[in-house]
């Protein structure tokens, strides 16, 4: 099973703690890359750290959380090897894996409840890339 890396800024801290505990109970291996409190911090610092960690093992998946998910999405998608998907429904979360081979799930802690975000993340984590030629071609064109 792929290892999960999870990170947030202060706006996503509570959701990060909630998801981390749930995922560990479910048997996932989860590495928390911070932040470690609700003290204000800058989301690009966490996104940059995530990109660094993911570059070491392409099998791993990332989870990034900020208030809206917007800042984290912008920051993480600047990296060539990363496809970050801002999740807003279980269906879209599934397609982000099956069609786009997204390797980072981005969540908005202030825009959706913990339960909604957990549903999005579960759909993301239980889906797999379809490996279909047309999707591979499109993803290659992003890179
Ligand atoms: C922090 O206040 C907030 O700007 C951040 O969590 C995020 O929503 C940025 O996109």
PDB file of C-alpha atoms and ligand atoms in Angstrom:
ATOM      1  CA  UNK A   1       0.000   0.000   0.000  1.00  0.00           C
ATOM      2  CA  UNK A   2       1.277   3.485  -0.840  1.00  0.00           C
ATOM      3  CA  UNK A   3       2.403   5.619   2.045  1.00  0.00           C
ATOM      4  CA  UNK A   4       0.362   8.759   2.678  1.00  0.00           C
ATOM      5  CA  UNK A   5       1.969  12.120   3.376  1.00  0.00           C
ATOM      6  CA  UNK A   6      -0.325  14.669   4.994  1.00  0.00           C
ATOM      7  CA  UNK A   7       0.272  18.391   5.492  1.00  0.00           C
ATOM      8  CA  UNK A   8      -1.686  21.539   6.234  1.00  0.00           C
ATOM      9  CA  UNK A   9      -1.373  25.153   7.207  1.00  0.00           C
ATOM     10  CA  UNK A  10      -3.024  26.501  10.382  1.00  0.00           C
ATOM     11  CA  UNK A  11      -6.408  26.721   8.597  1.00  0.00           C
ATOM     12  CA  UNK A  12      -6.306  23.001   7.900  1.00  0.00           C
ATOM     13  CA  UNK A  13      -4.696  21.849  11.124  1.00  0.00           C
ATOM     14  CA  UNK A  14      -7.838  20.457  12.841  1.00  0.00           C
ATOM     15  CA  UNK A  15      -8.918  18.589   9.714  1.00  0.00           C
ATOM     16  CA  UNK A  16      -5.399  17.191   9.298  1.00  0.00           C
ATOM     17  CA  UNK A  17      -5.459  15.804  12.839  1.00  0.00           C
ATOM     18  CA  UNK A  18      -8.934  14.322  12.285  1.00  0.00           C
ATOM     19  CA  UNK A  19      -7.989  12.647   8.996  1.00  0.00           C
ATOM     20  CA  UNK A  20      -4.613  11.451  10.242  1.00  0.00           C
ATOM     21  CA  UNK A  21      -6.188   9.651  13.164  1.00  0.00           C
ATOM     22  CA  UNK A  22      -8.918   8.121  10.956  1.00  0.00           C
ATOM     23  CA  UNK A  23      -6.435   6.955   8.310  1.00  0.00           C
ATOM     24  CA  UNK A  24      -4.095   5.394  10.862  1.00  0.00           C
ATOM     25  CA  UNK A  25      -7.037   3.515  12.396  1.00  0.00           C
ATOM     26  CA  UNK A  26      -7.844   2.250   8.901  1.00  0.00           C
ATOM     27  CA  UNK A  27      -4.339   0.807   8.602  1.00  0.00           C
ATOM     28  CA  UNK A  28      -2.722   3.396   6.320  1.00  0.00           C
ATOM     29  CA  UNK A  29       0.877   4.371   6.909  1.00  0.00           C
ATOM     30  CA  UNK A  30       0.697   8.148   7.371  1.00  0.00           C
ATOM     31  CA  UNK A  31       3.583  10.628   7.671  1.00  0.00           C
ATOM     32  CA  UNK A  32       2.642  14.075   8.978  1.00  0.00           C
ATOM     33  CA  UNK A  33       4.801  16.806   7.425  1.00  0.00           C
ATOM     34  CA  UNK A  34       3.255  19.620   9.526  1.00  0.00           C
ATOM     35  CA  UNK A  35       2.201  22.184  10.473  1.00  0.00           C
ATOM     36  CA  UNK A  36       2.111  21.161  14.094  1.00  0.00           C
ATOM     37  CA  UNK A  37      -0.169  23.776  15.659  1.00  0.00           C
ATOM     38  CA  UNK A  38      -2.806  26.366  14.865  1.00  0.00           C
ATOM     39  CA  UNK A  39      -0.203  29.128  14.871  1.00  0.00           C
ATOM     40  CA  UNK A  40      -0.311  30.986  11.552  1.00  0.00           C
ATOM     41  CA  UNK A  41       2.090  29.704   8.906  1.00  0.00           C
ATOM     42  CA  UNK A  42       2.466  30.018   5.123  1.00  0.00           C
ATOM     43  CA  UNK A  43       0.816  27.295   3.005  1.00  0.00           C
ATOM     44  CA  UNK A  44       3.490  27.403   0.239  1.00  0.00           C
ATOM     45  CA  UNK A  45       6.111  26.273   2.754  1.00  0.00           C
ATOM     46  CA  UNK A  46       4.099  23.116   3.450  1.00  0.00           C
ATOM     47  CA  UNK A  47       3.341  22.537  -0.248  1.00  0.00           C
ATOM     48  CA  UNK A  48       7.031  22.881  -1.110  1.00  0.00           C
ATOM     49  CA  UNK A  49       7.907  20.366   1.594  1.00  0.00           C
ATOM     50  CA  UNK A  50       5.279  17.969   0.218  1.00  0.00           C
ATOM     51  CA  UNK A  51       6.759  18.235  -3.293  1.00  0.00           C
ATOM     52  CA  UNK A  52      10.187  17.482  -1.893  1.00  0.00           C
ATOM     53  CA  UNK A  53       8.951  14.363  -0.066  1.00  0.00           C
ATOM     54  CA  UNK A  54       6.967  13.102  -3.053  1.00  0.00           C
ATOM     55  CA  UNK A  55       9.946  13.488  -5.367  1.00  0.00           C
ATOM     56  CA  UNK A  56      11.720  10.811  -3.277  1.00  0.00           C
ATOM     57  CA  UNK A  57       9.081   8.113  -3.892  1.00  0.00           C
ATOM     58  CA  UNK A  58       6.638   8.407  -6.772  1.00  0.00           C
ATOM     59  CA  UNK A  59       4.416   5.630  -5.341  1.00  0.00           C
ATOM     60  CA  UNK A  60       3.378   7.769  -2.363  1.00  0.00           C
ATOM     61  CA  UNK A  61       0.298   9.960  -2.264  1.00  0.00           C
ATOM     62  CA  UNK A  62      -0.071  13.396  -0.689  1.00  0.00           C
ATOM     63  CA  UNK A  63      -2.904  15.120   1.156  1.00  0.00           C
ATOM     64  CA  UNK A  64      -2.727  18.902   1.514  1.00  0.00           C
ATOM     65  CA  UNK A  65      -5.191  21.047   3.441  1.00  0.00           C
ATOM     66  CA  UNK A  66      -5.654  24.787   3.854  1.00  0.00           C
ATOM     67  CA  UNK A  67      -8.719  26.940   4.480  1.00  0.00           C
ATOM     68  CA  UNK A  68     -10.100  26.762   0.961  1.00  0.00           C
ATOM     69  CA  UNK A  69      -7.662  24.372  -0.684  1.00  0.00           C
ATOM     70  CA  UNK A  70      -6.957  27.053  -3.263  1.00  0.00           C
ATOM     71  CA  UNK A  71      -3.562  28.228  -2.074  1.00  0.00           C
ATOM     72  CA  UNK A  72      -2.302  24.663  -1.623  1.00  0.00           C
ATOM     73  CA  UNK A  73      -3.555  23.745  -5.126  1.00  0.00           C
ATOM     74  CA  UNK A  74      -1.773  26.669  -6.710  1.00  0.00           C
ATOM     75  CA  UNK A  75       1.456  25.973  -4.872  1.00  0.00           C
ATOM     76  CA  UNK A  76       1.635  22.184  -5.351  1.00  0.00           C
ATOM     77  CA  UNK A  77       0.722  22.240  -9.041  1.00  0.00           C
ATOM     78  CA  UNK A  78       3.851  24.215  -9.857  1.00  0.00           C
ATOM     79  CA  UNK A  79       5.792  20.938  -9.674  1.00  0.00           C
ATOM     80  CA  UNK A  80       6.181  18.876 -12.842  1.00  0.00           C
ATOM     81  CA  UNK A  81       5.824  15.461 -11.182  1.00  0.00           C
ATOM     82  CA  UNK A  82       2.730  16.423  -9.209  1.00  0.00           C
ATOM     83  CA  UNK A  83      -0.948  16.479 -10.133  1.00  0.00           C
ATOM     84  CA  UNK A  84      -2.898  17.999  -7.276  1.00  0.00           C
ATOM     85  CA  UNK A  85      -6.700  17.812  -7.328  1.00  0.00           C
ATOM     86  CA  UNK A  86      -8.852  20.105  -5.198  1.00  0.00           C
ATOM     87  CA  UNK A  87     -11.646  17.770  -4.100  1.00  0.00           C
ATOM     88  CA  UNK A  88     -15.261  18.879  -3.899  1.00  0.00           C
ATOM     89  CA  UNK A  89     -17.304  15.689  -4.408  1.00  0.00           C
ATOM     90  CA  UNK A  90     -16.758  11.918  -4.119  1.00  0.00           C
ATOM     91  CA  UNK A  91     -17.370  11.491  -7.856  1.00  0.00           C
ATOM     92  CA  UNK A  92     -14.804  14.107  -8.801  1.00  0.00           C
ATOM     93  CA  UNK A  93     -12.353  12.612  -6.295  1.00  0.00           C
ATOM     94  CA  UNK A  94     -12.695   9.191  -7.966  1.00  0.00           C
ATOM     95  CA  UNK A  95     -12.206  10.673 -11.441  1.00  0.00           C
ATOM     96  CA  UNK A  96      -9.168  12.619 -10.286  1.00  0.00           C
ATOM     97  CA  UNK A  97      -7.483   9.247  -9.706  1.00  0.00           C
ATOM     98  CA  UNK A  98      -9.013   7.225 -12.566  1.00  0.00           C
ATOM     99  CA  UNK A  99      -8.570   9.798 -15.341  1.00  0.00           C
ATOM    100  CA  UNK A 100      -5.988  12.319 -14.114  1.00  0.00           C
ATOM    101  CA  UNK A 101      -3.808  10.029 -11.990  1.00  0.00           C
ATOM    102  CA  UNK A 102      -3.759  12.753  -9.348  1.00  0.00           C
ATOM    103  CA  UNK A 103      -1.144  12.076  -6.701  1.00  0.00           C
ATOM    104  CA  UNK A 104      -2.102  14.826  -4.250  1.00  0.00           C
ATOM    105  CA  UNK A 105      -5.589  15.302  -2.783  1.00  0.00           C
ATOM    106  CA  UNK A 106      -6.188  18.913  -1.796  1.00  0.00           C
ATOM    107  CA  UNK A 107      -8.941  19.735   0.699  1.00  0.00           C
ATOM    108  CA  UNK A 108     -10.584  22.915   1.981  1.00  0.00           C
ATOM    109  CA  UNK A 109     -11.126  22.751   5.733  1.00  0.00           C
ATOM    110  CA  UNK A 110     -13.274  25.874   5.832  1.00  0.00           C
ATOM    111  CA  UNK A 111     -15.363  25.116   2.757  1.00  0.00           C
ATOM    112  CA  UNK A 112     -16.466  21.560   3.627  1.00  0.00           C
ATOM    113  CA  UNK A 113     -17.154  19.699   6.878  1.00  0.00           C
ATOM    114  CA  UNK A 114     -14.827  17.022   8.238  1.00  0.00           C
ATOM    115  CA  UNK A 115     -17.354  14.366   7.202  1.00  0.00           C
ATOM    116  CA  UNK A 116     -17.631  15.711   3.628  1.00  0.00           C
ATOM    117  CA  UNK A 117     -13.853  15.943   3.301  1.00  0.00           C
ATOM    118  CA  UNK A 118     -13.498  12.388   4.628  1.00  0.00           C
ATOM    119  CA  UNK A 119     -15.975  11.163   2.000  1.00  0.00           C
ATOM    120  CA  UNK A 120     -13.998  12.918  -0.753  1.00  0.00           C
ATOM    121  CA  UNK A 121     -10.722  11.499   0.508  1.00  0.00           C
ATOM    122  CA  UNK A 122     -12.097   7.963   0.833  1.00  0.00           C
ATOM    123  CA  UNK A 123     -13.279   8.077  -2.789  1.00  0.00           C
ATOM    124  CA  UNK A 124      -9.838   9.350  -3.835  1.00  0.00           C
ATOM    125  CA  UNK A 125      -7.896   6.699  -1.919  1.00  0.00           C
ATOM    126  CA  UNK A 126     -10.021   3.751  -3.004  1.00  0.00           C
ATOM    127  CA  UNK A 127      -9.818   4.619  -6.723  1.00  0.00           C
ATOM    128  CA  UNK A 128      -6.951   3.718  -9.054  1.00  0.00           C
ATOM    129  CA  UNK A 129      -5.597   5.160 -12.268  1.00  0.00           C
ATOM    130  CA  UNK A 130      -7.376   3.463 -15.218  1.00  0.00           C
ATOM    131  CA  UNK A 131      -4.088   3.150 -17.147  1.00  0.00           C
ATOM    132  CA  UNK A 132      -5.990   3.766 -20.373  1.00  0.00           C
ATOM    133  CA  UNK A 133      -3.940   5.034 -23.293  1.00  0.00           C
ATOM    134  CA  UNK A 134      -5.964   8.197 -23.839  1.00  0.00           C
ATOM    135  CA  UNK A 135      -5.565   9.237 -20.215  1.00  0.00           C
ATOM    136  CA  UNK A 136      -1.830   8.472 -20.235  1.00  0.00           C
ATOM    137  CA  UNK A 137      -1.431  10.581 -23.383  1.00  0.00           C
ATOM    138  CA  UNK A 138      -3.246  13.534 -21.855  1.00  0.00           C
ATOM    139  CA  UNK A 139      -1.260  13.342 -18.631  1.00  0.00           C
ATOM    140  CA  UNK A 140       2.004  13.177 -20.608  1.00  0.00           C
ATOM    141  CA  UNK A 141       0.957  16.397 -22.333  1.00  0.00           C
ATOM    142  CA  UNK A 142       0.621  18.137 -18.970  1.00  0.00           C
ATOM    143  CA  UNK A 143       4.236  17.245 -18.196  1.00  0.00           C
TER     144      UNK A 143
HETATM  145  C1  LIG B   1      -5.111  31.188   5.675  1.00  0.00           C
HETATM  146  O1  LIG B   1      -5.808  32.149   6.362  1.00  0.00           O
HETATM  147  C2  LIG B   1      -5.770  30.899   4.337  1.00  0.00           C
HETATM  148  O2  LIG B   1      -5.489  31.928   3.451  1.00  0.00           O
HETATM  149  C3  LIG B   1      -5.301  29.585   3.794  1.00  0.00           C
HETATM  150  O3  LIG B   1      -5.622  28.564   4.692  1.00  0.00           O
HETATM  151  C4  LIG B   1      -5.860  29.142   2.466  1.00  0.00           C
HETATM  152  O4  LIG B   1      -7.262  29.171   2.475  1.00  0.00           O
HETATM  153  C5  LIG B   1      -5.297  29.782   1.271  1.00  0.00           C
HETATM  154  O5  LIG B   1      -5.653  29.487   0.127  1.00  0.00           O
END
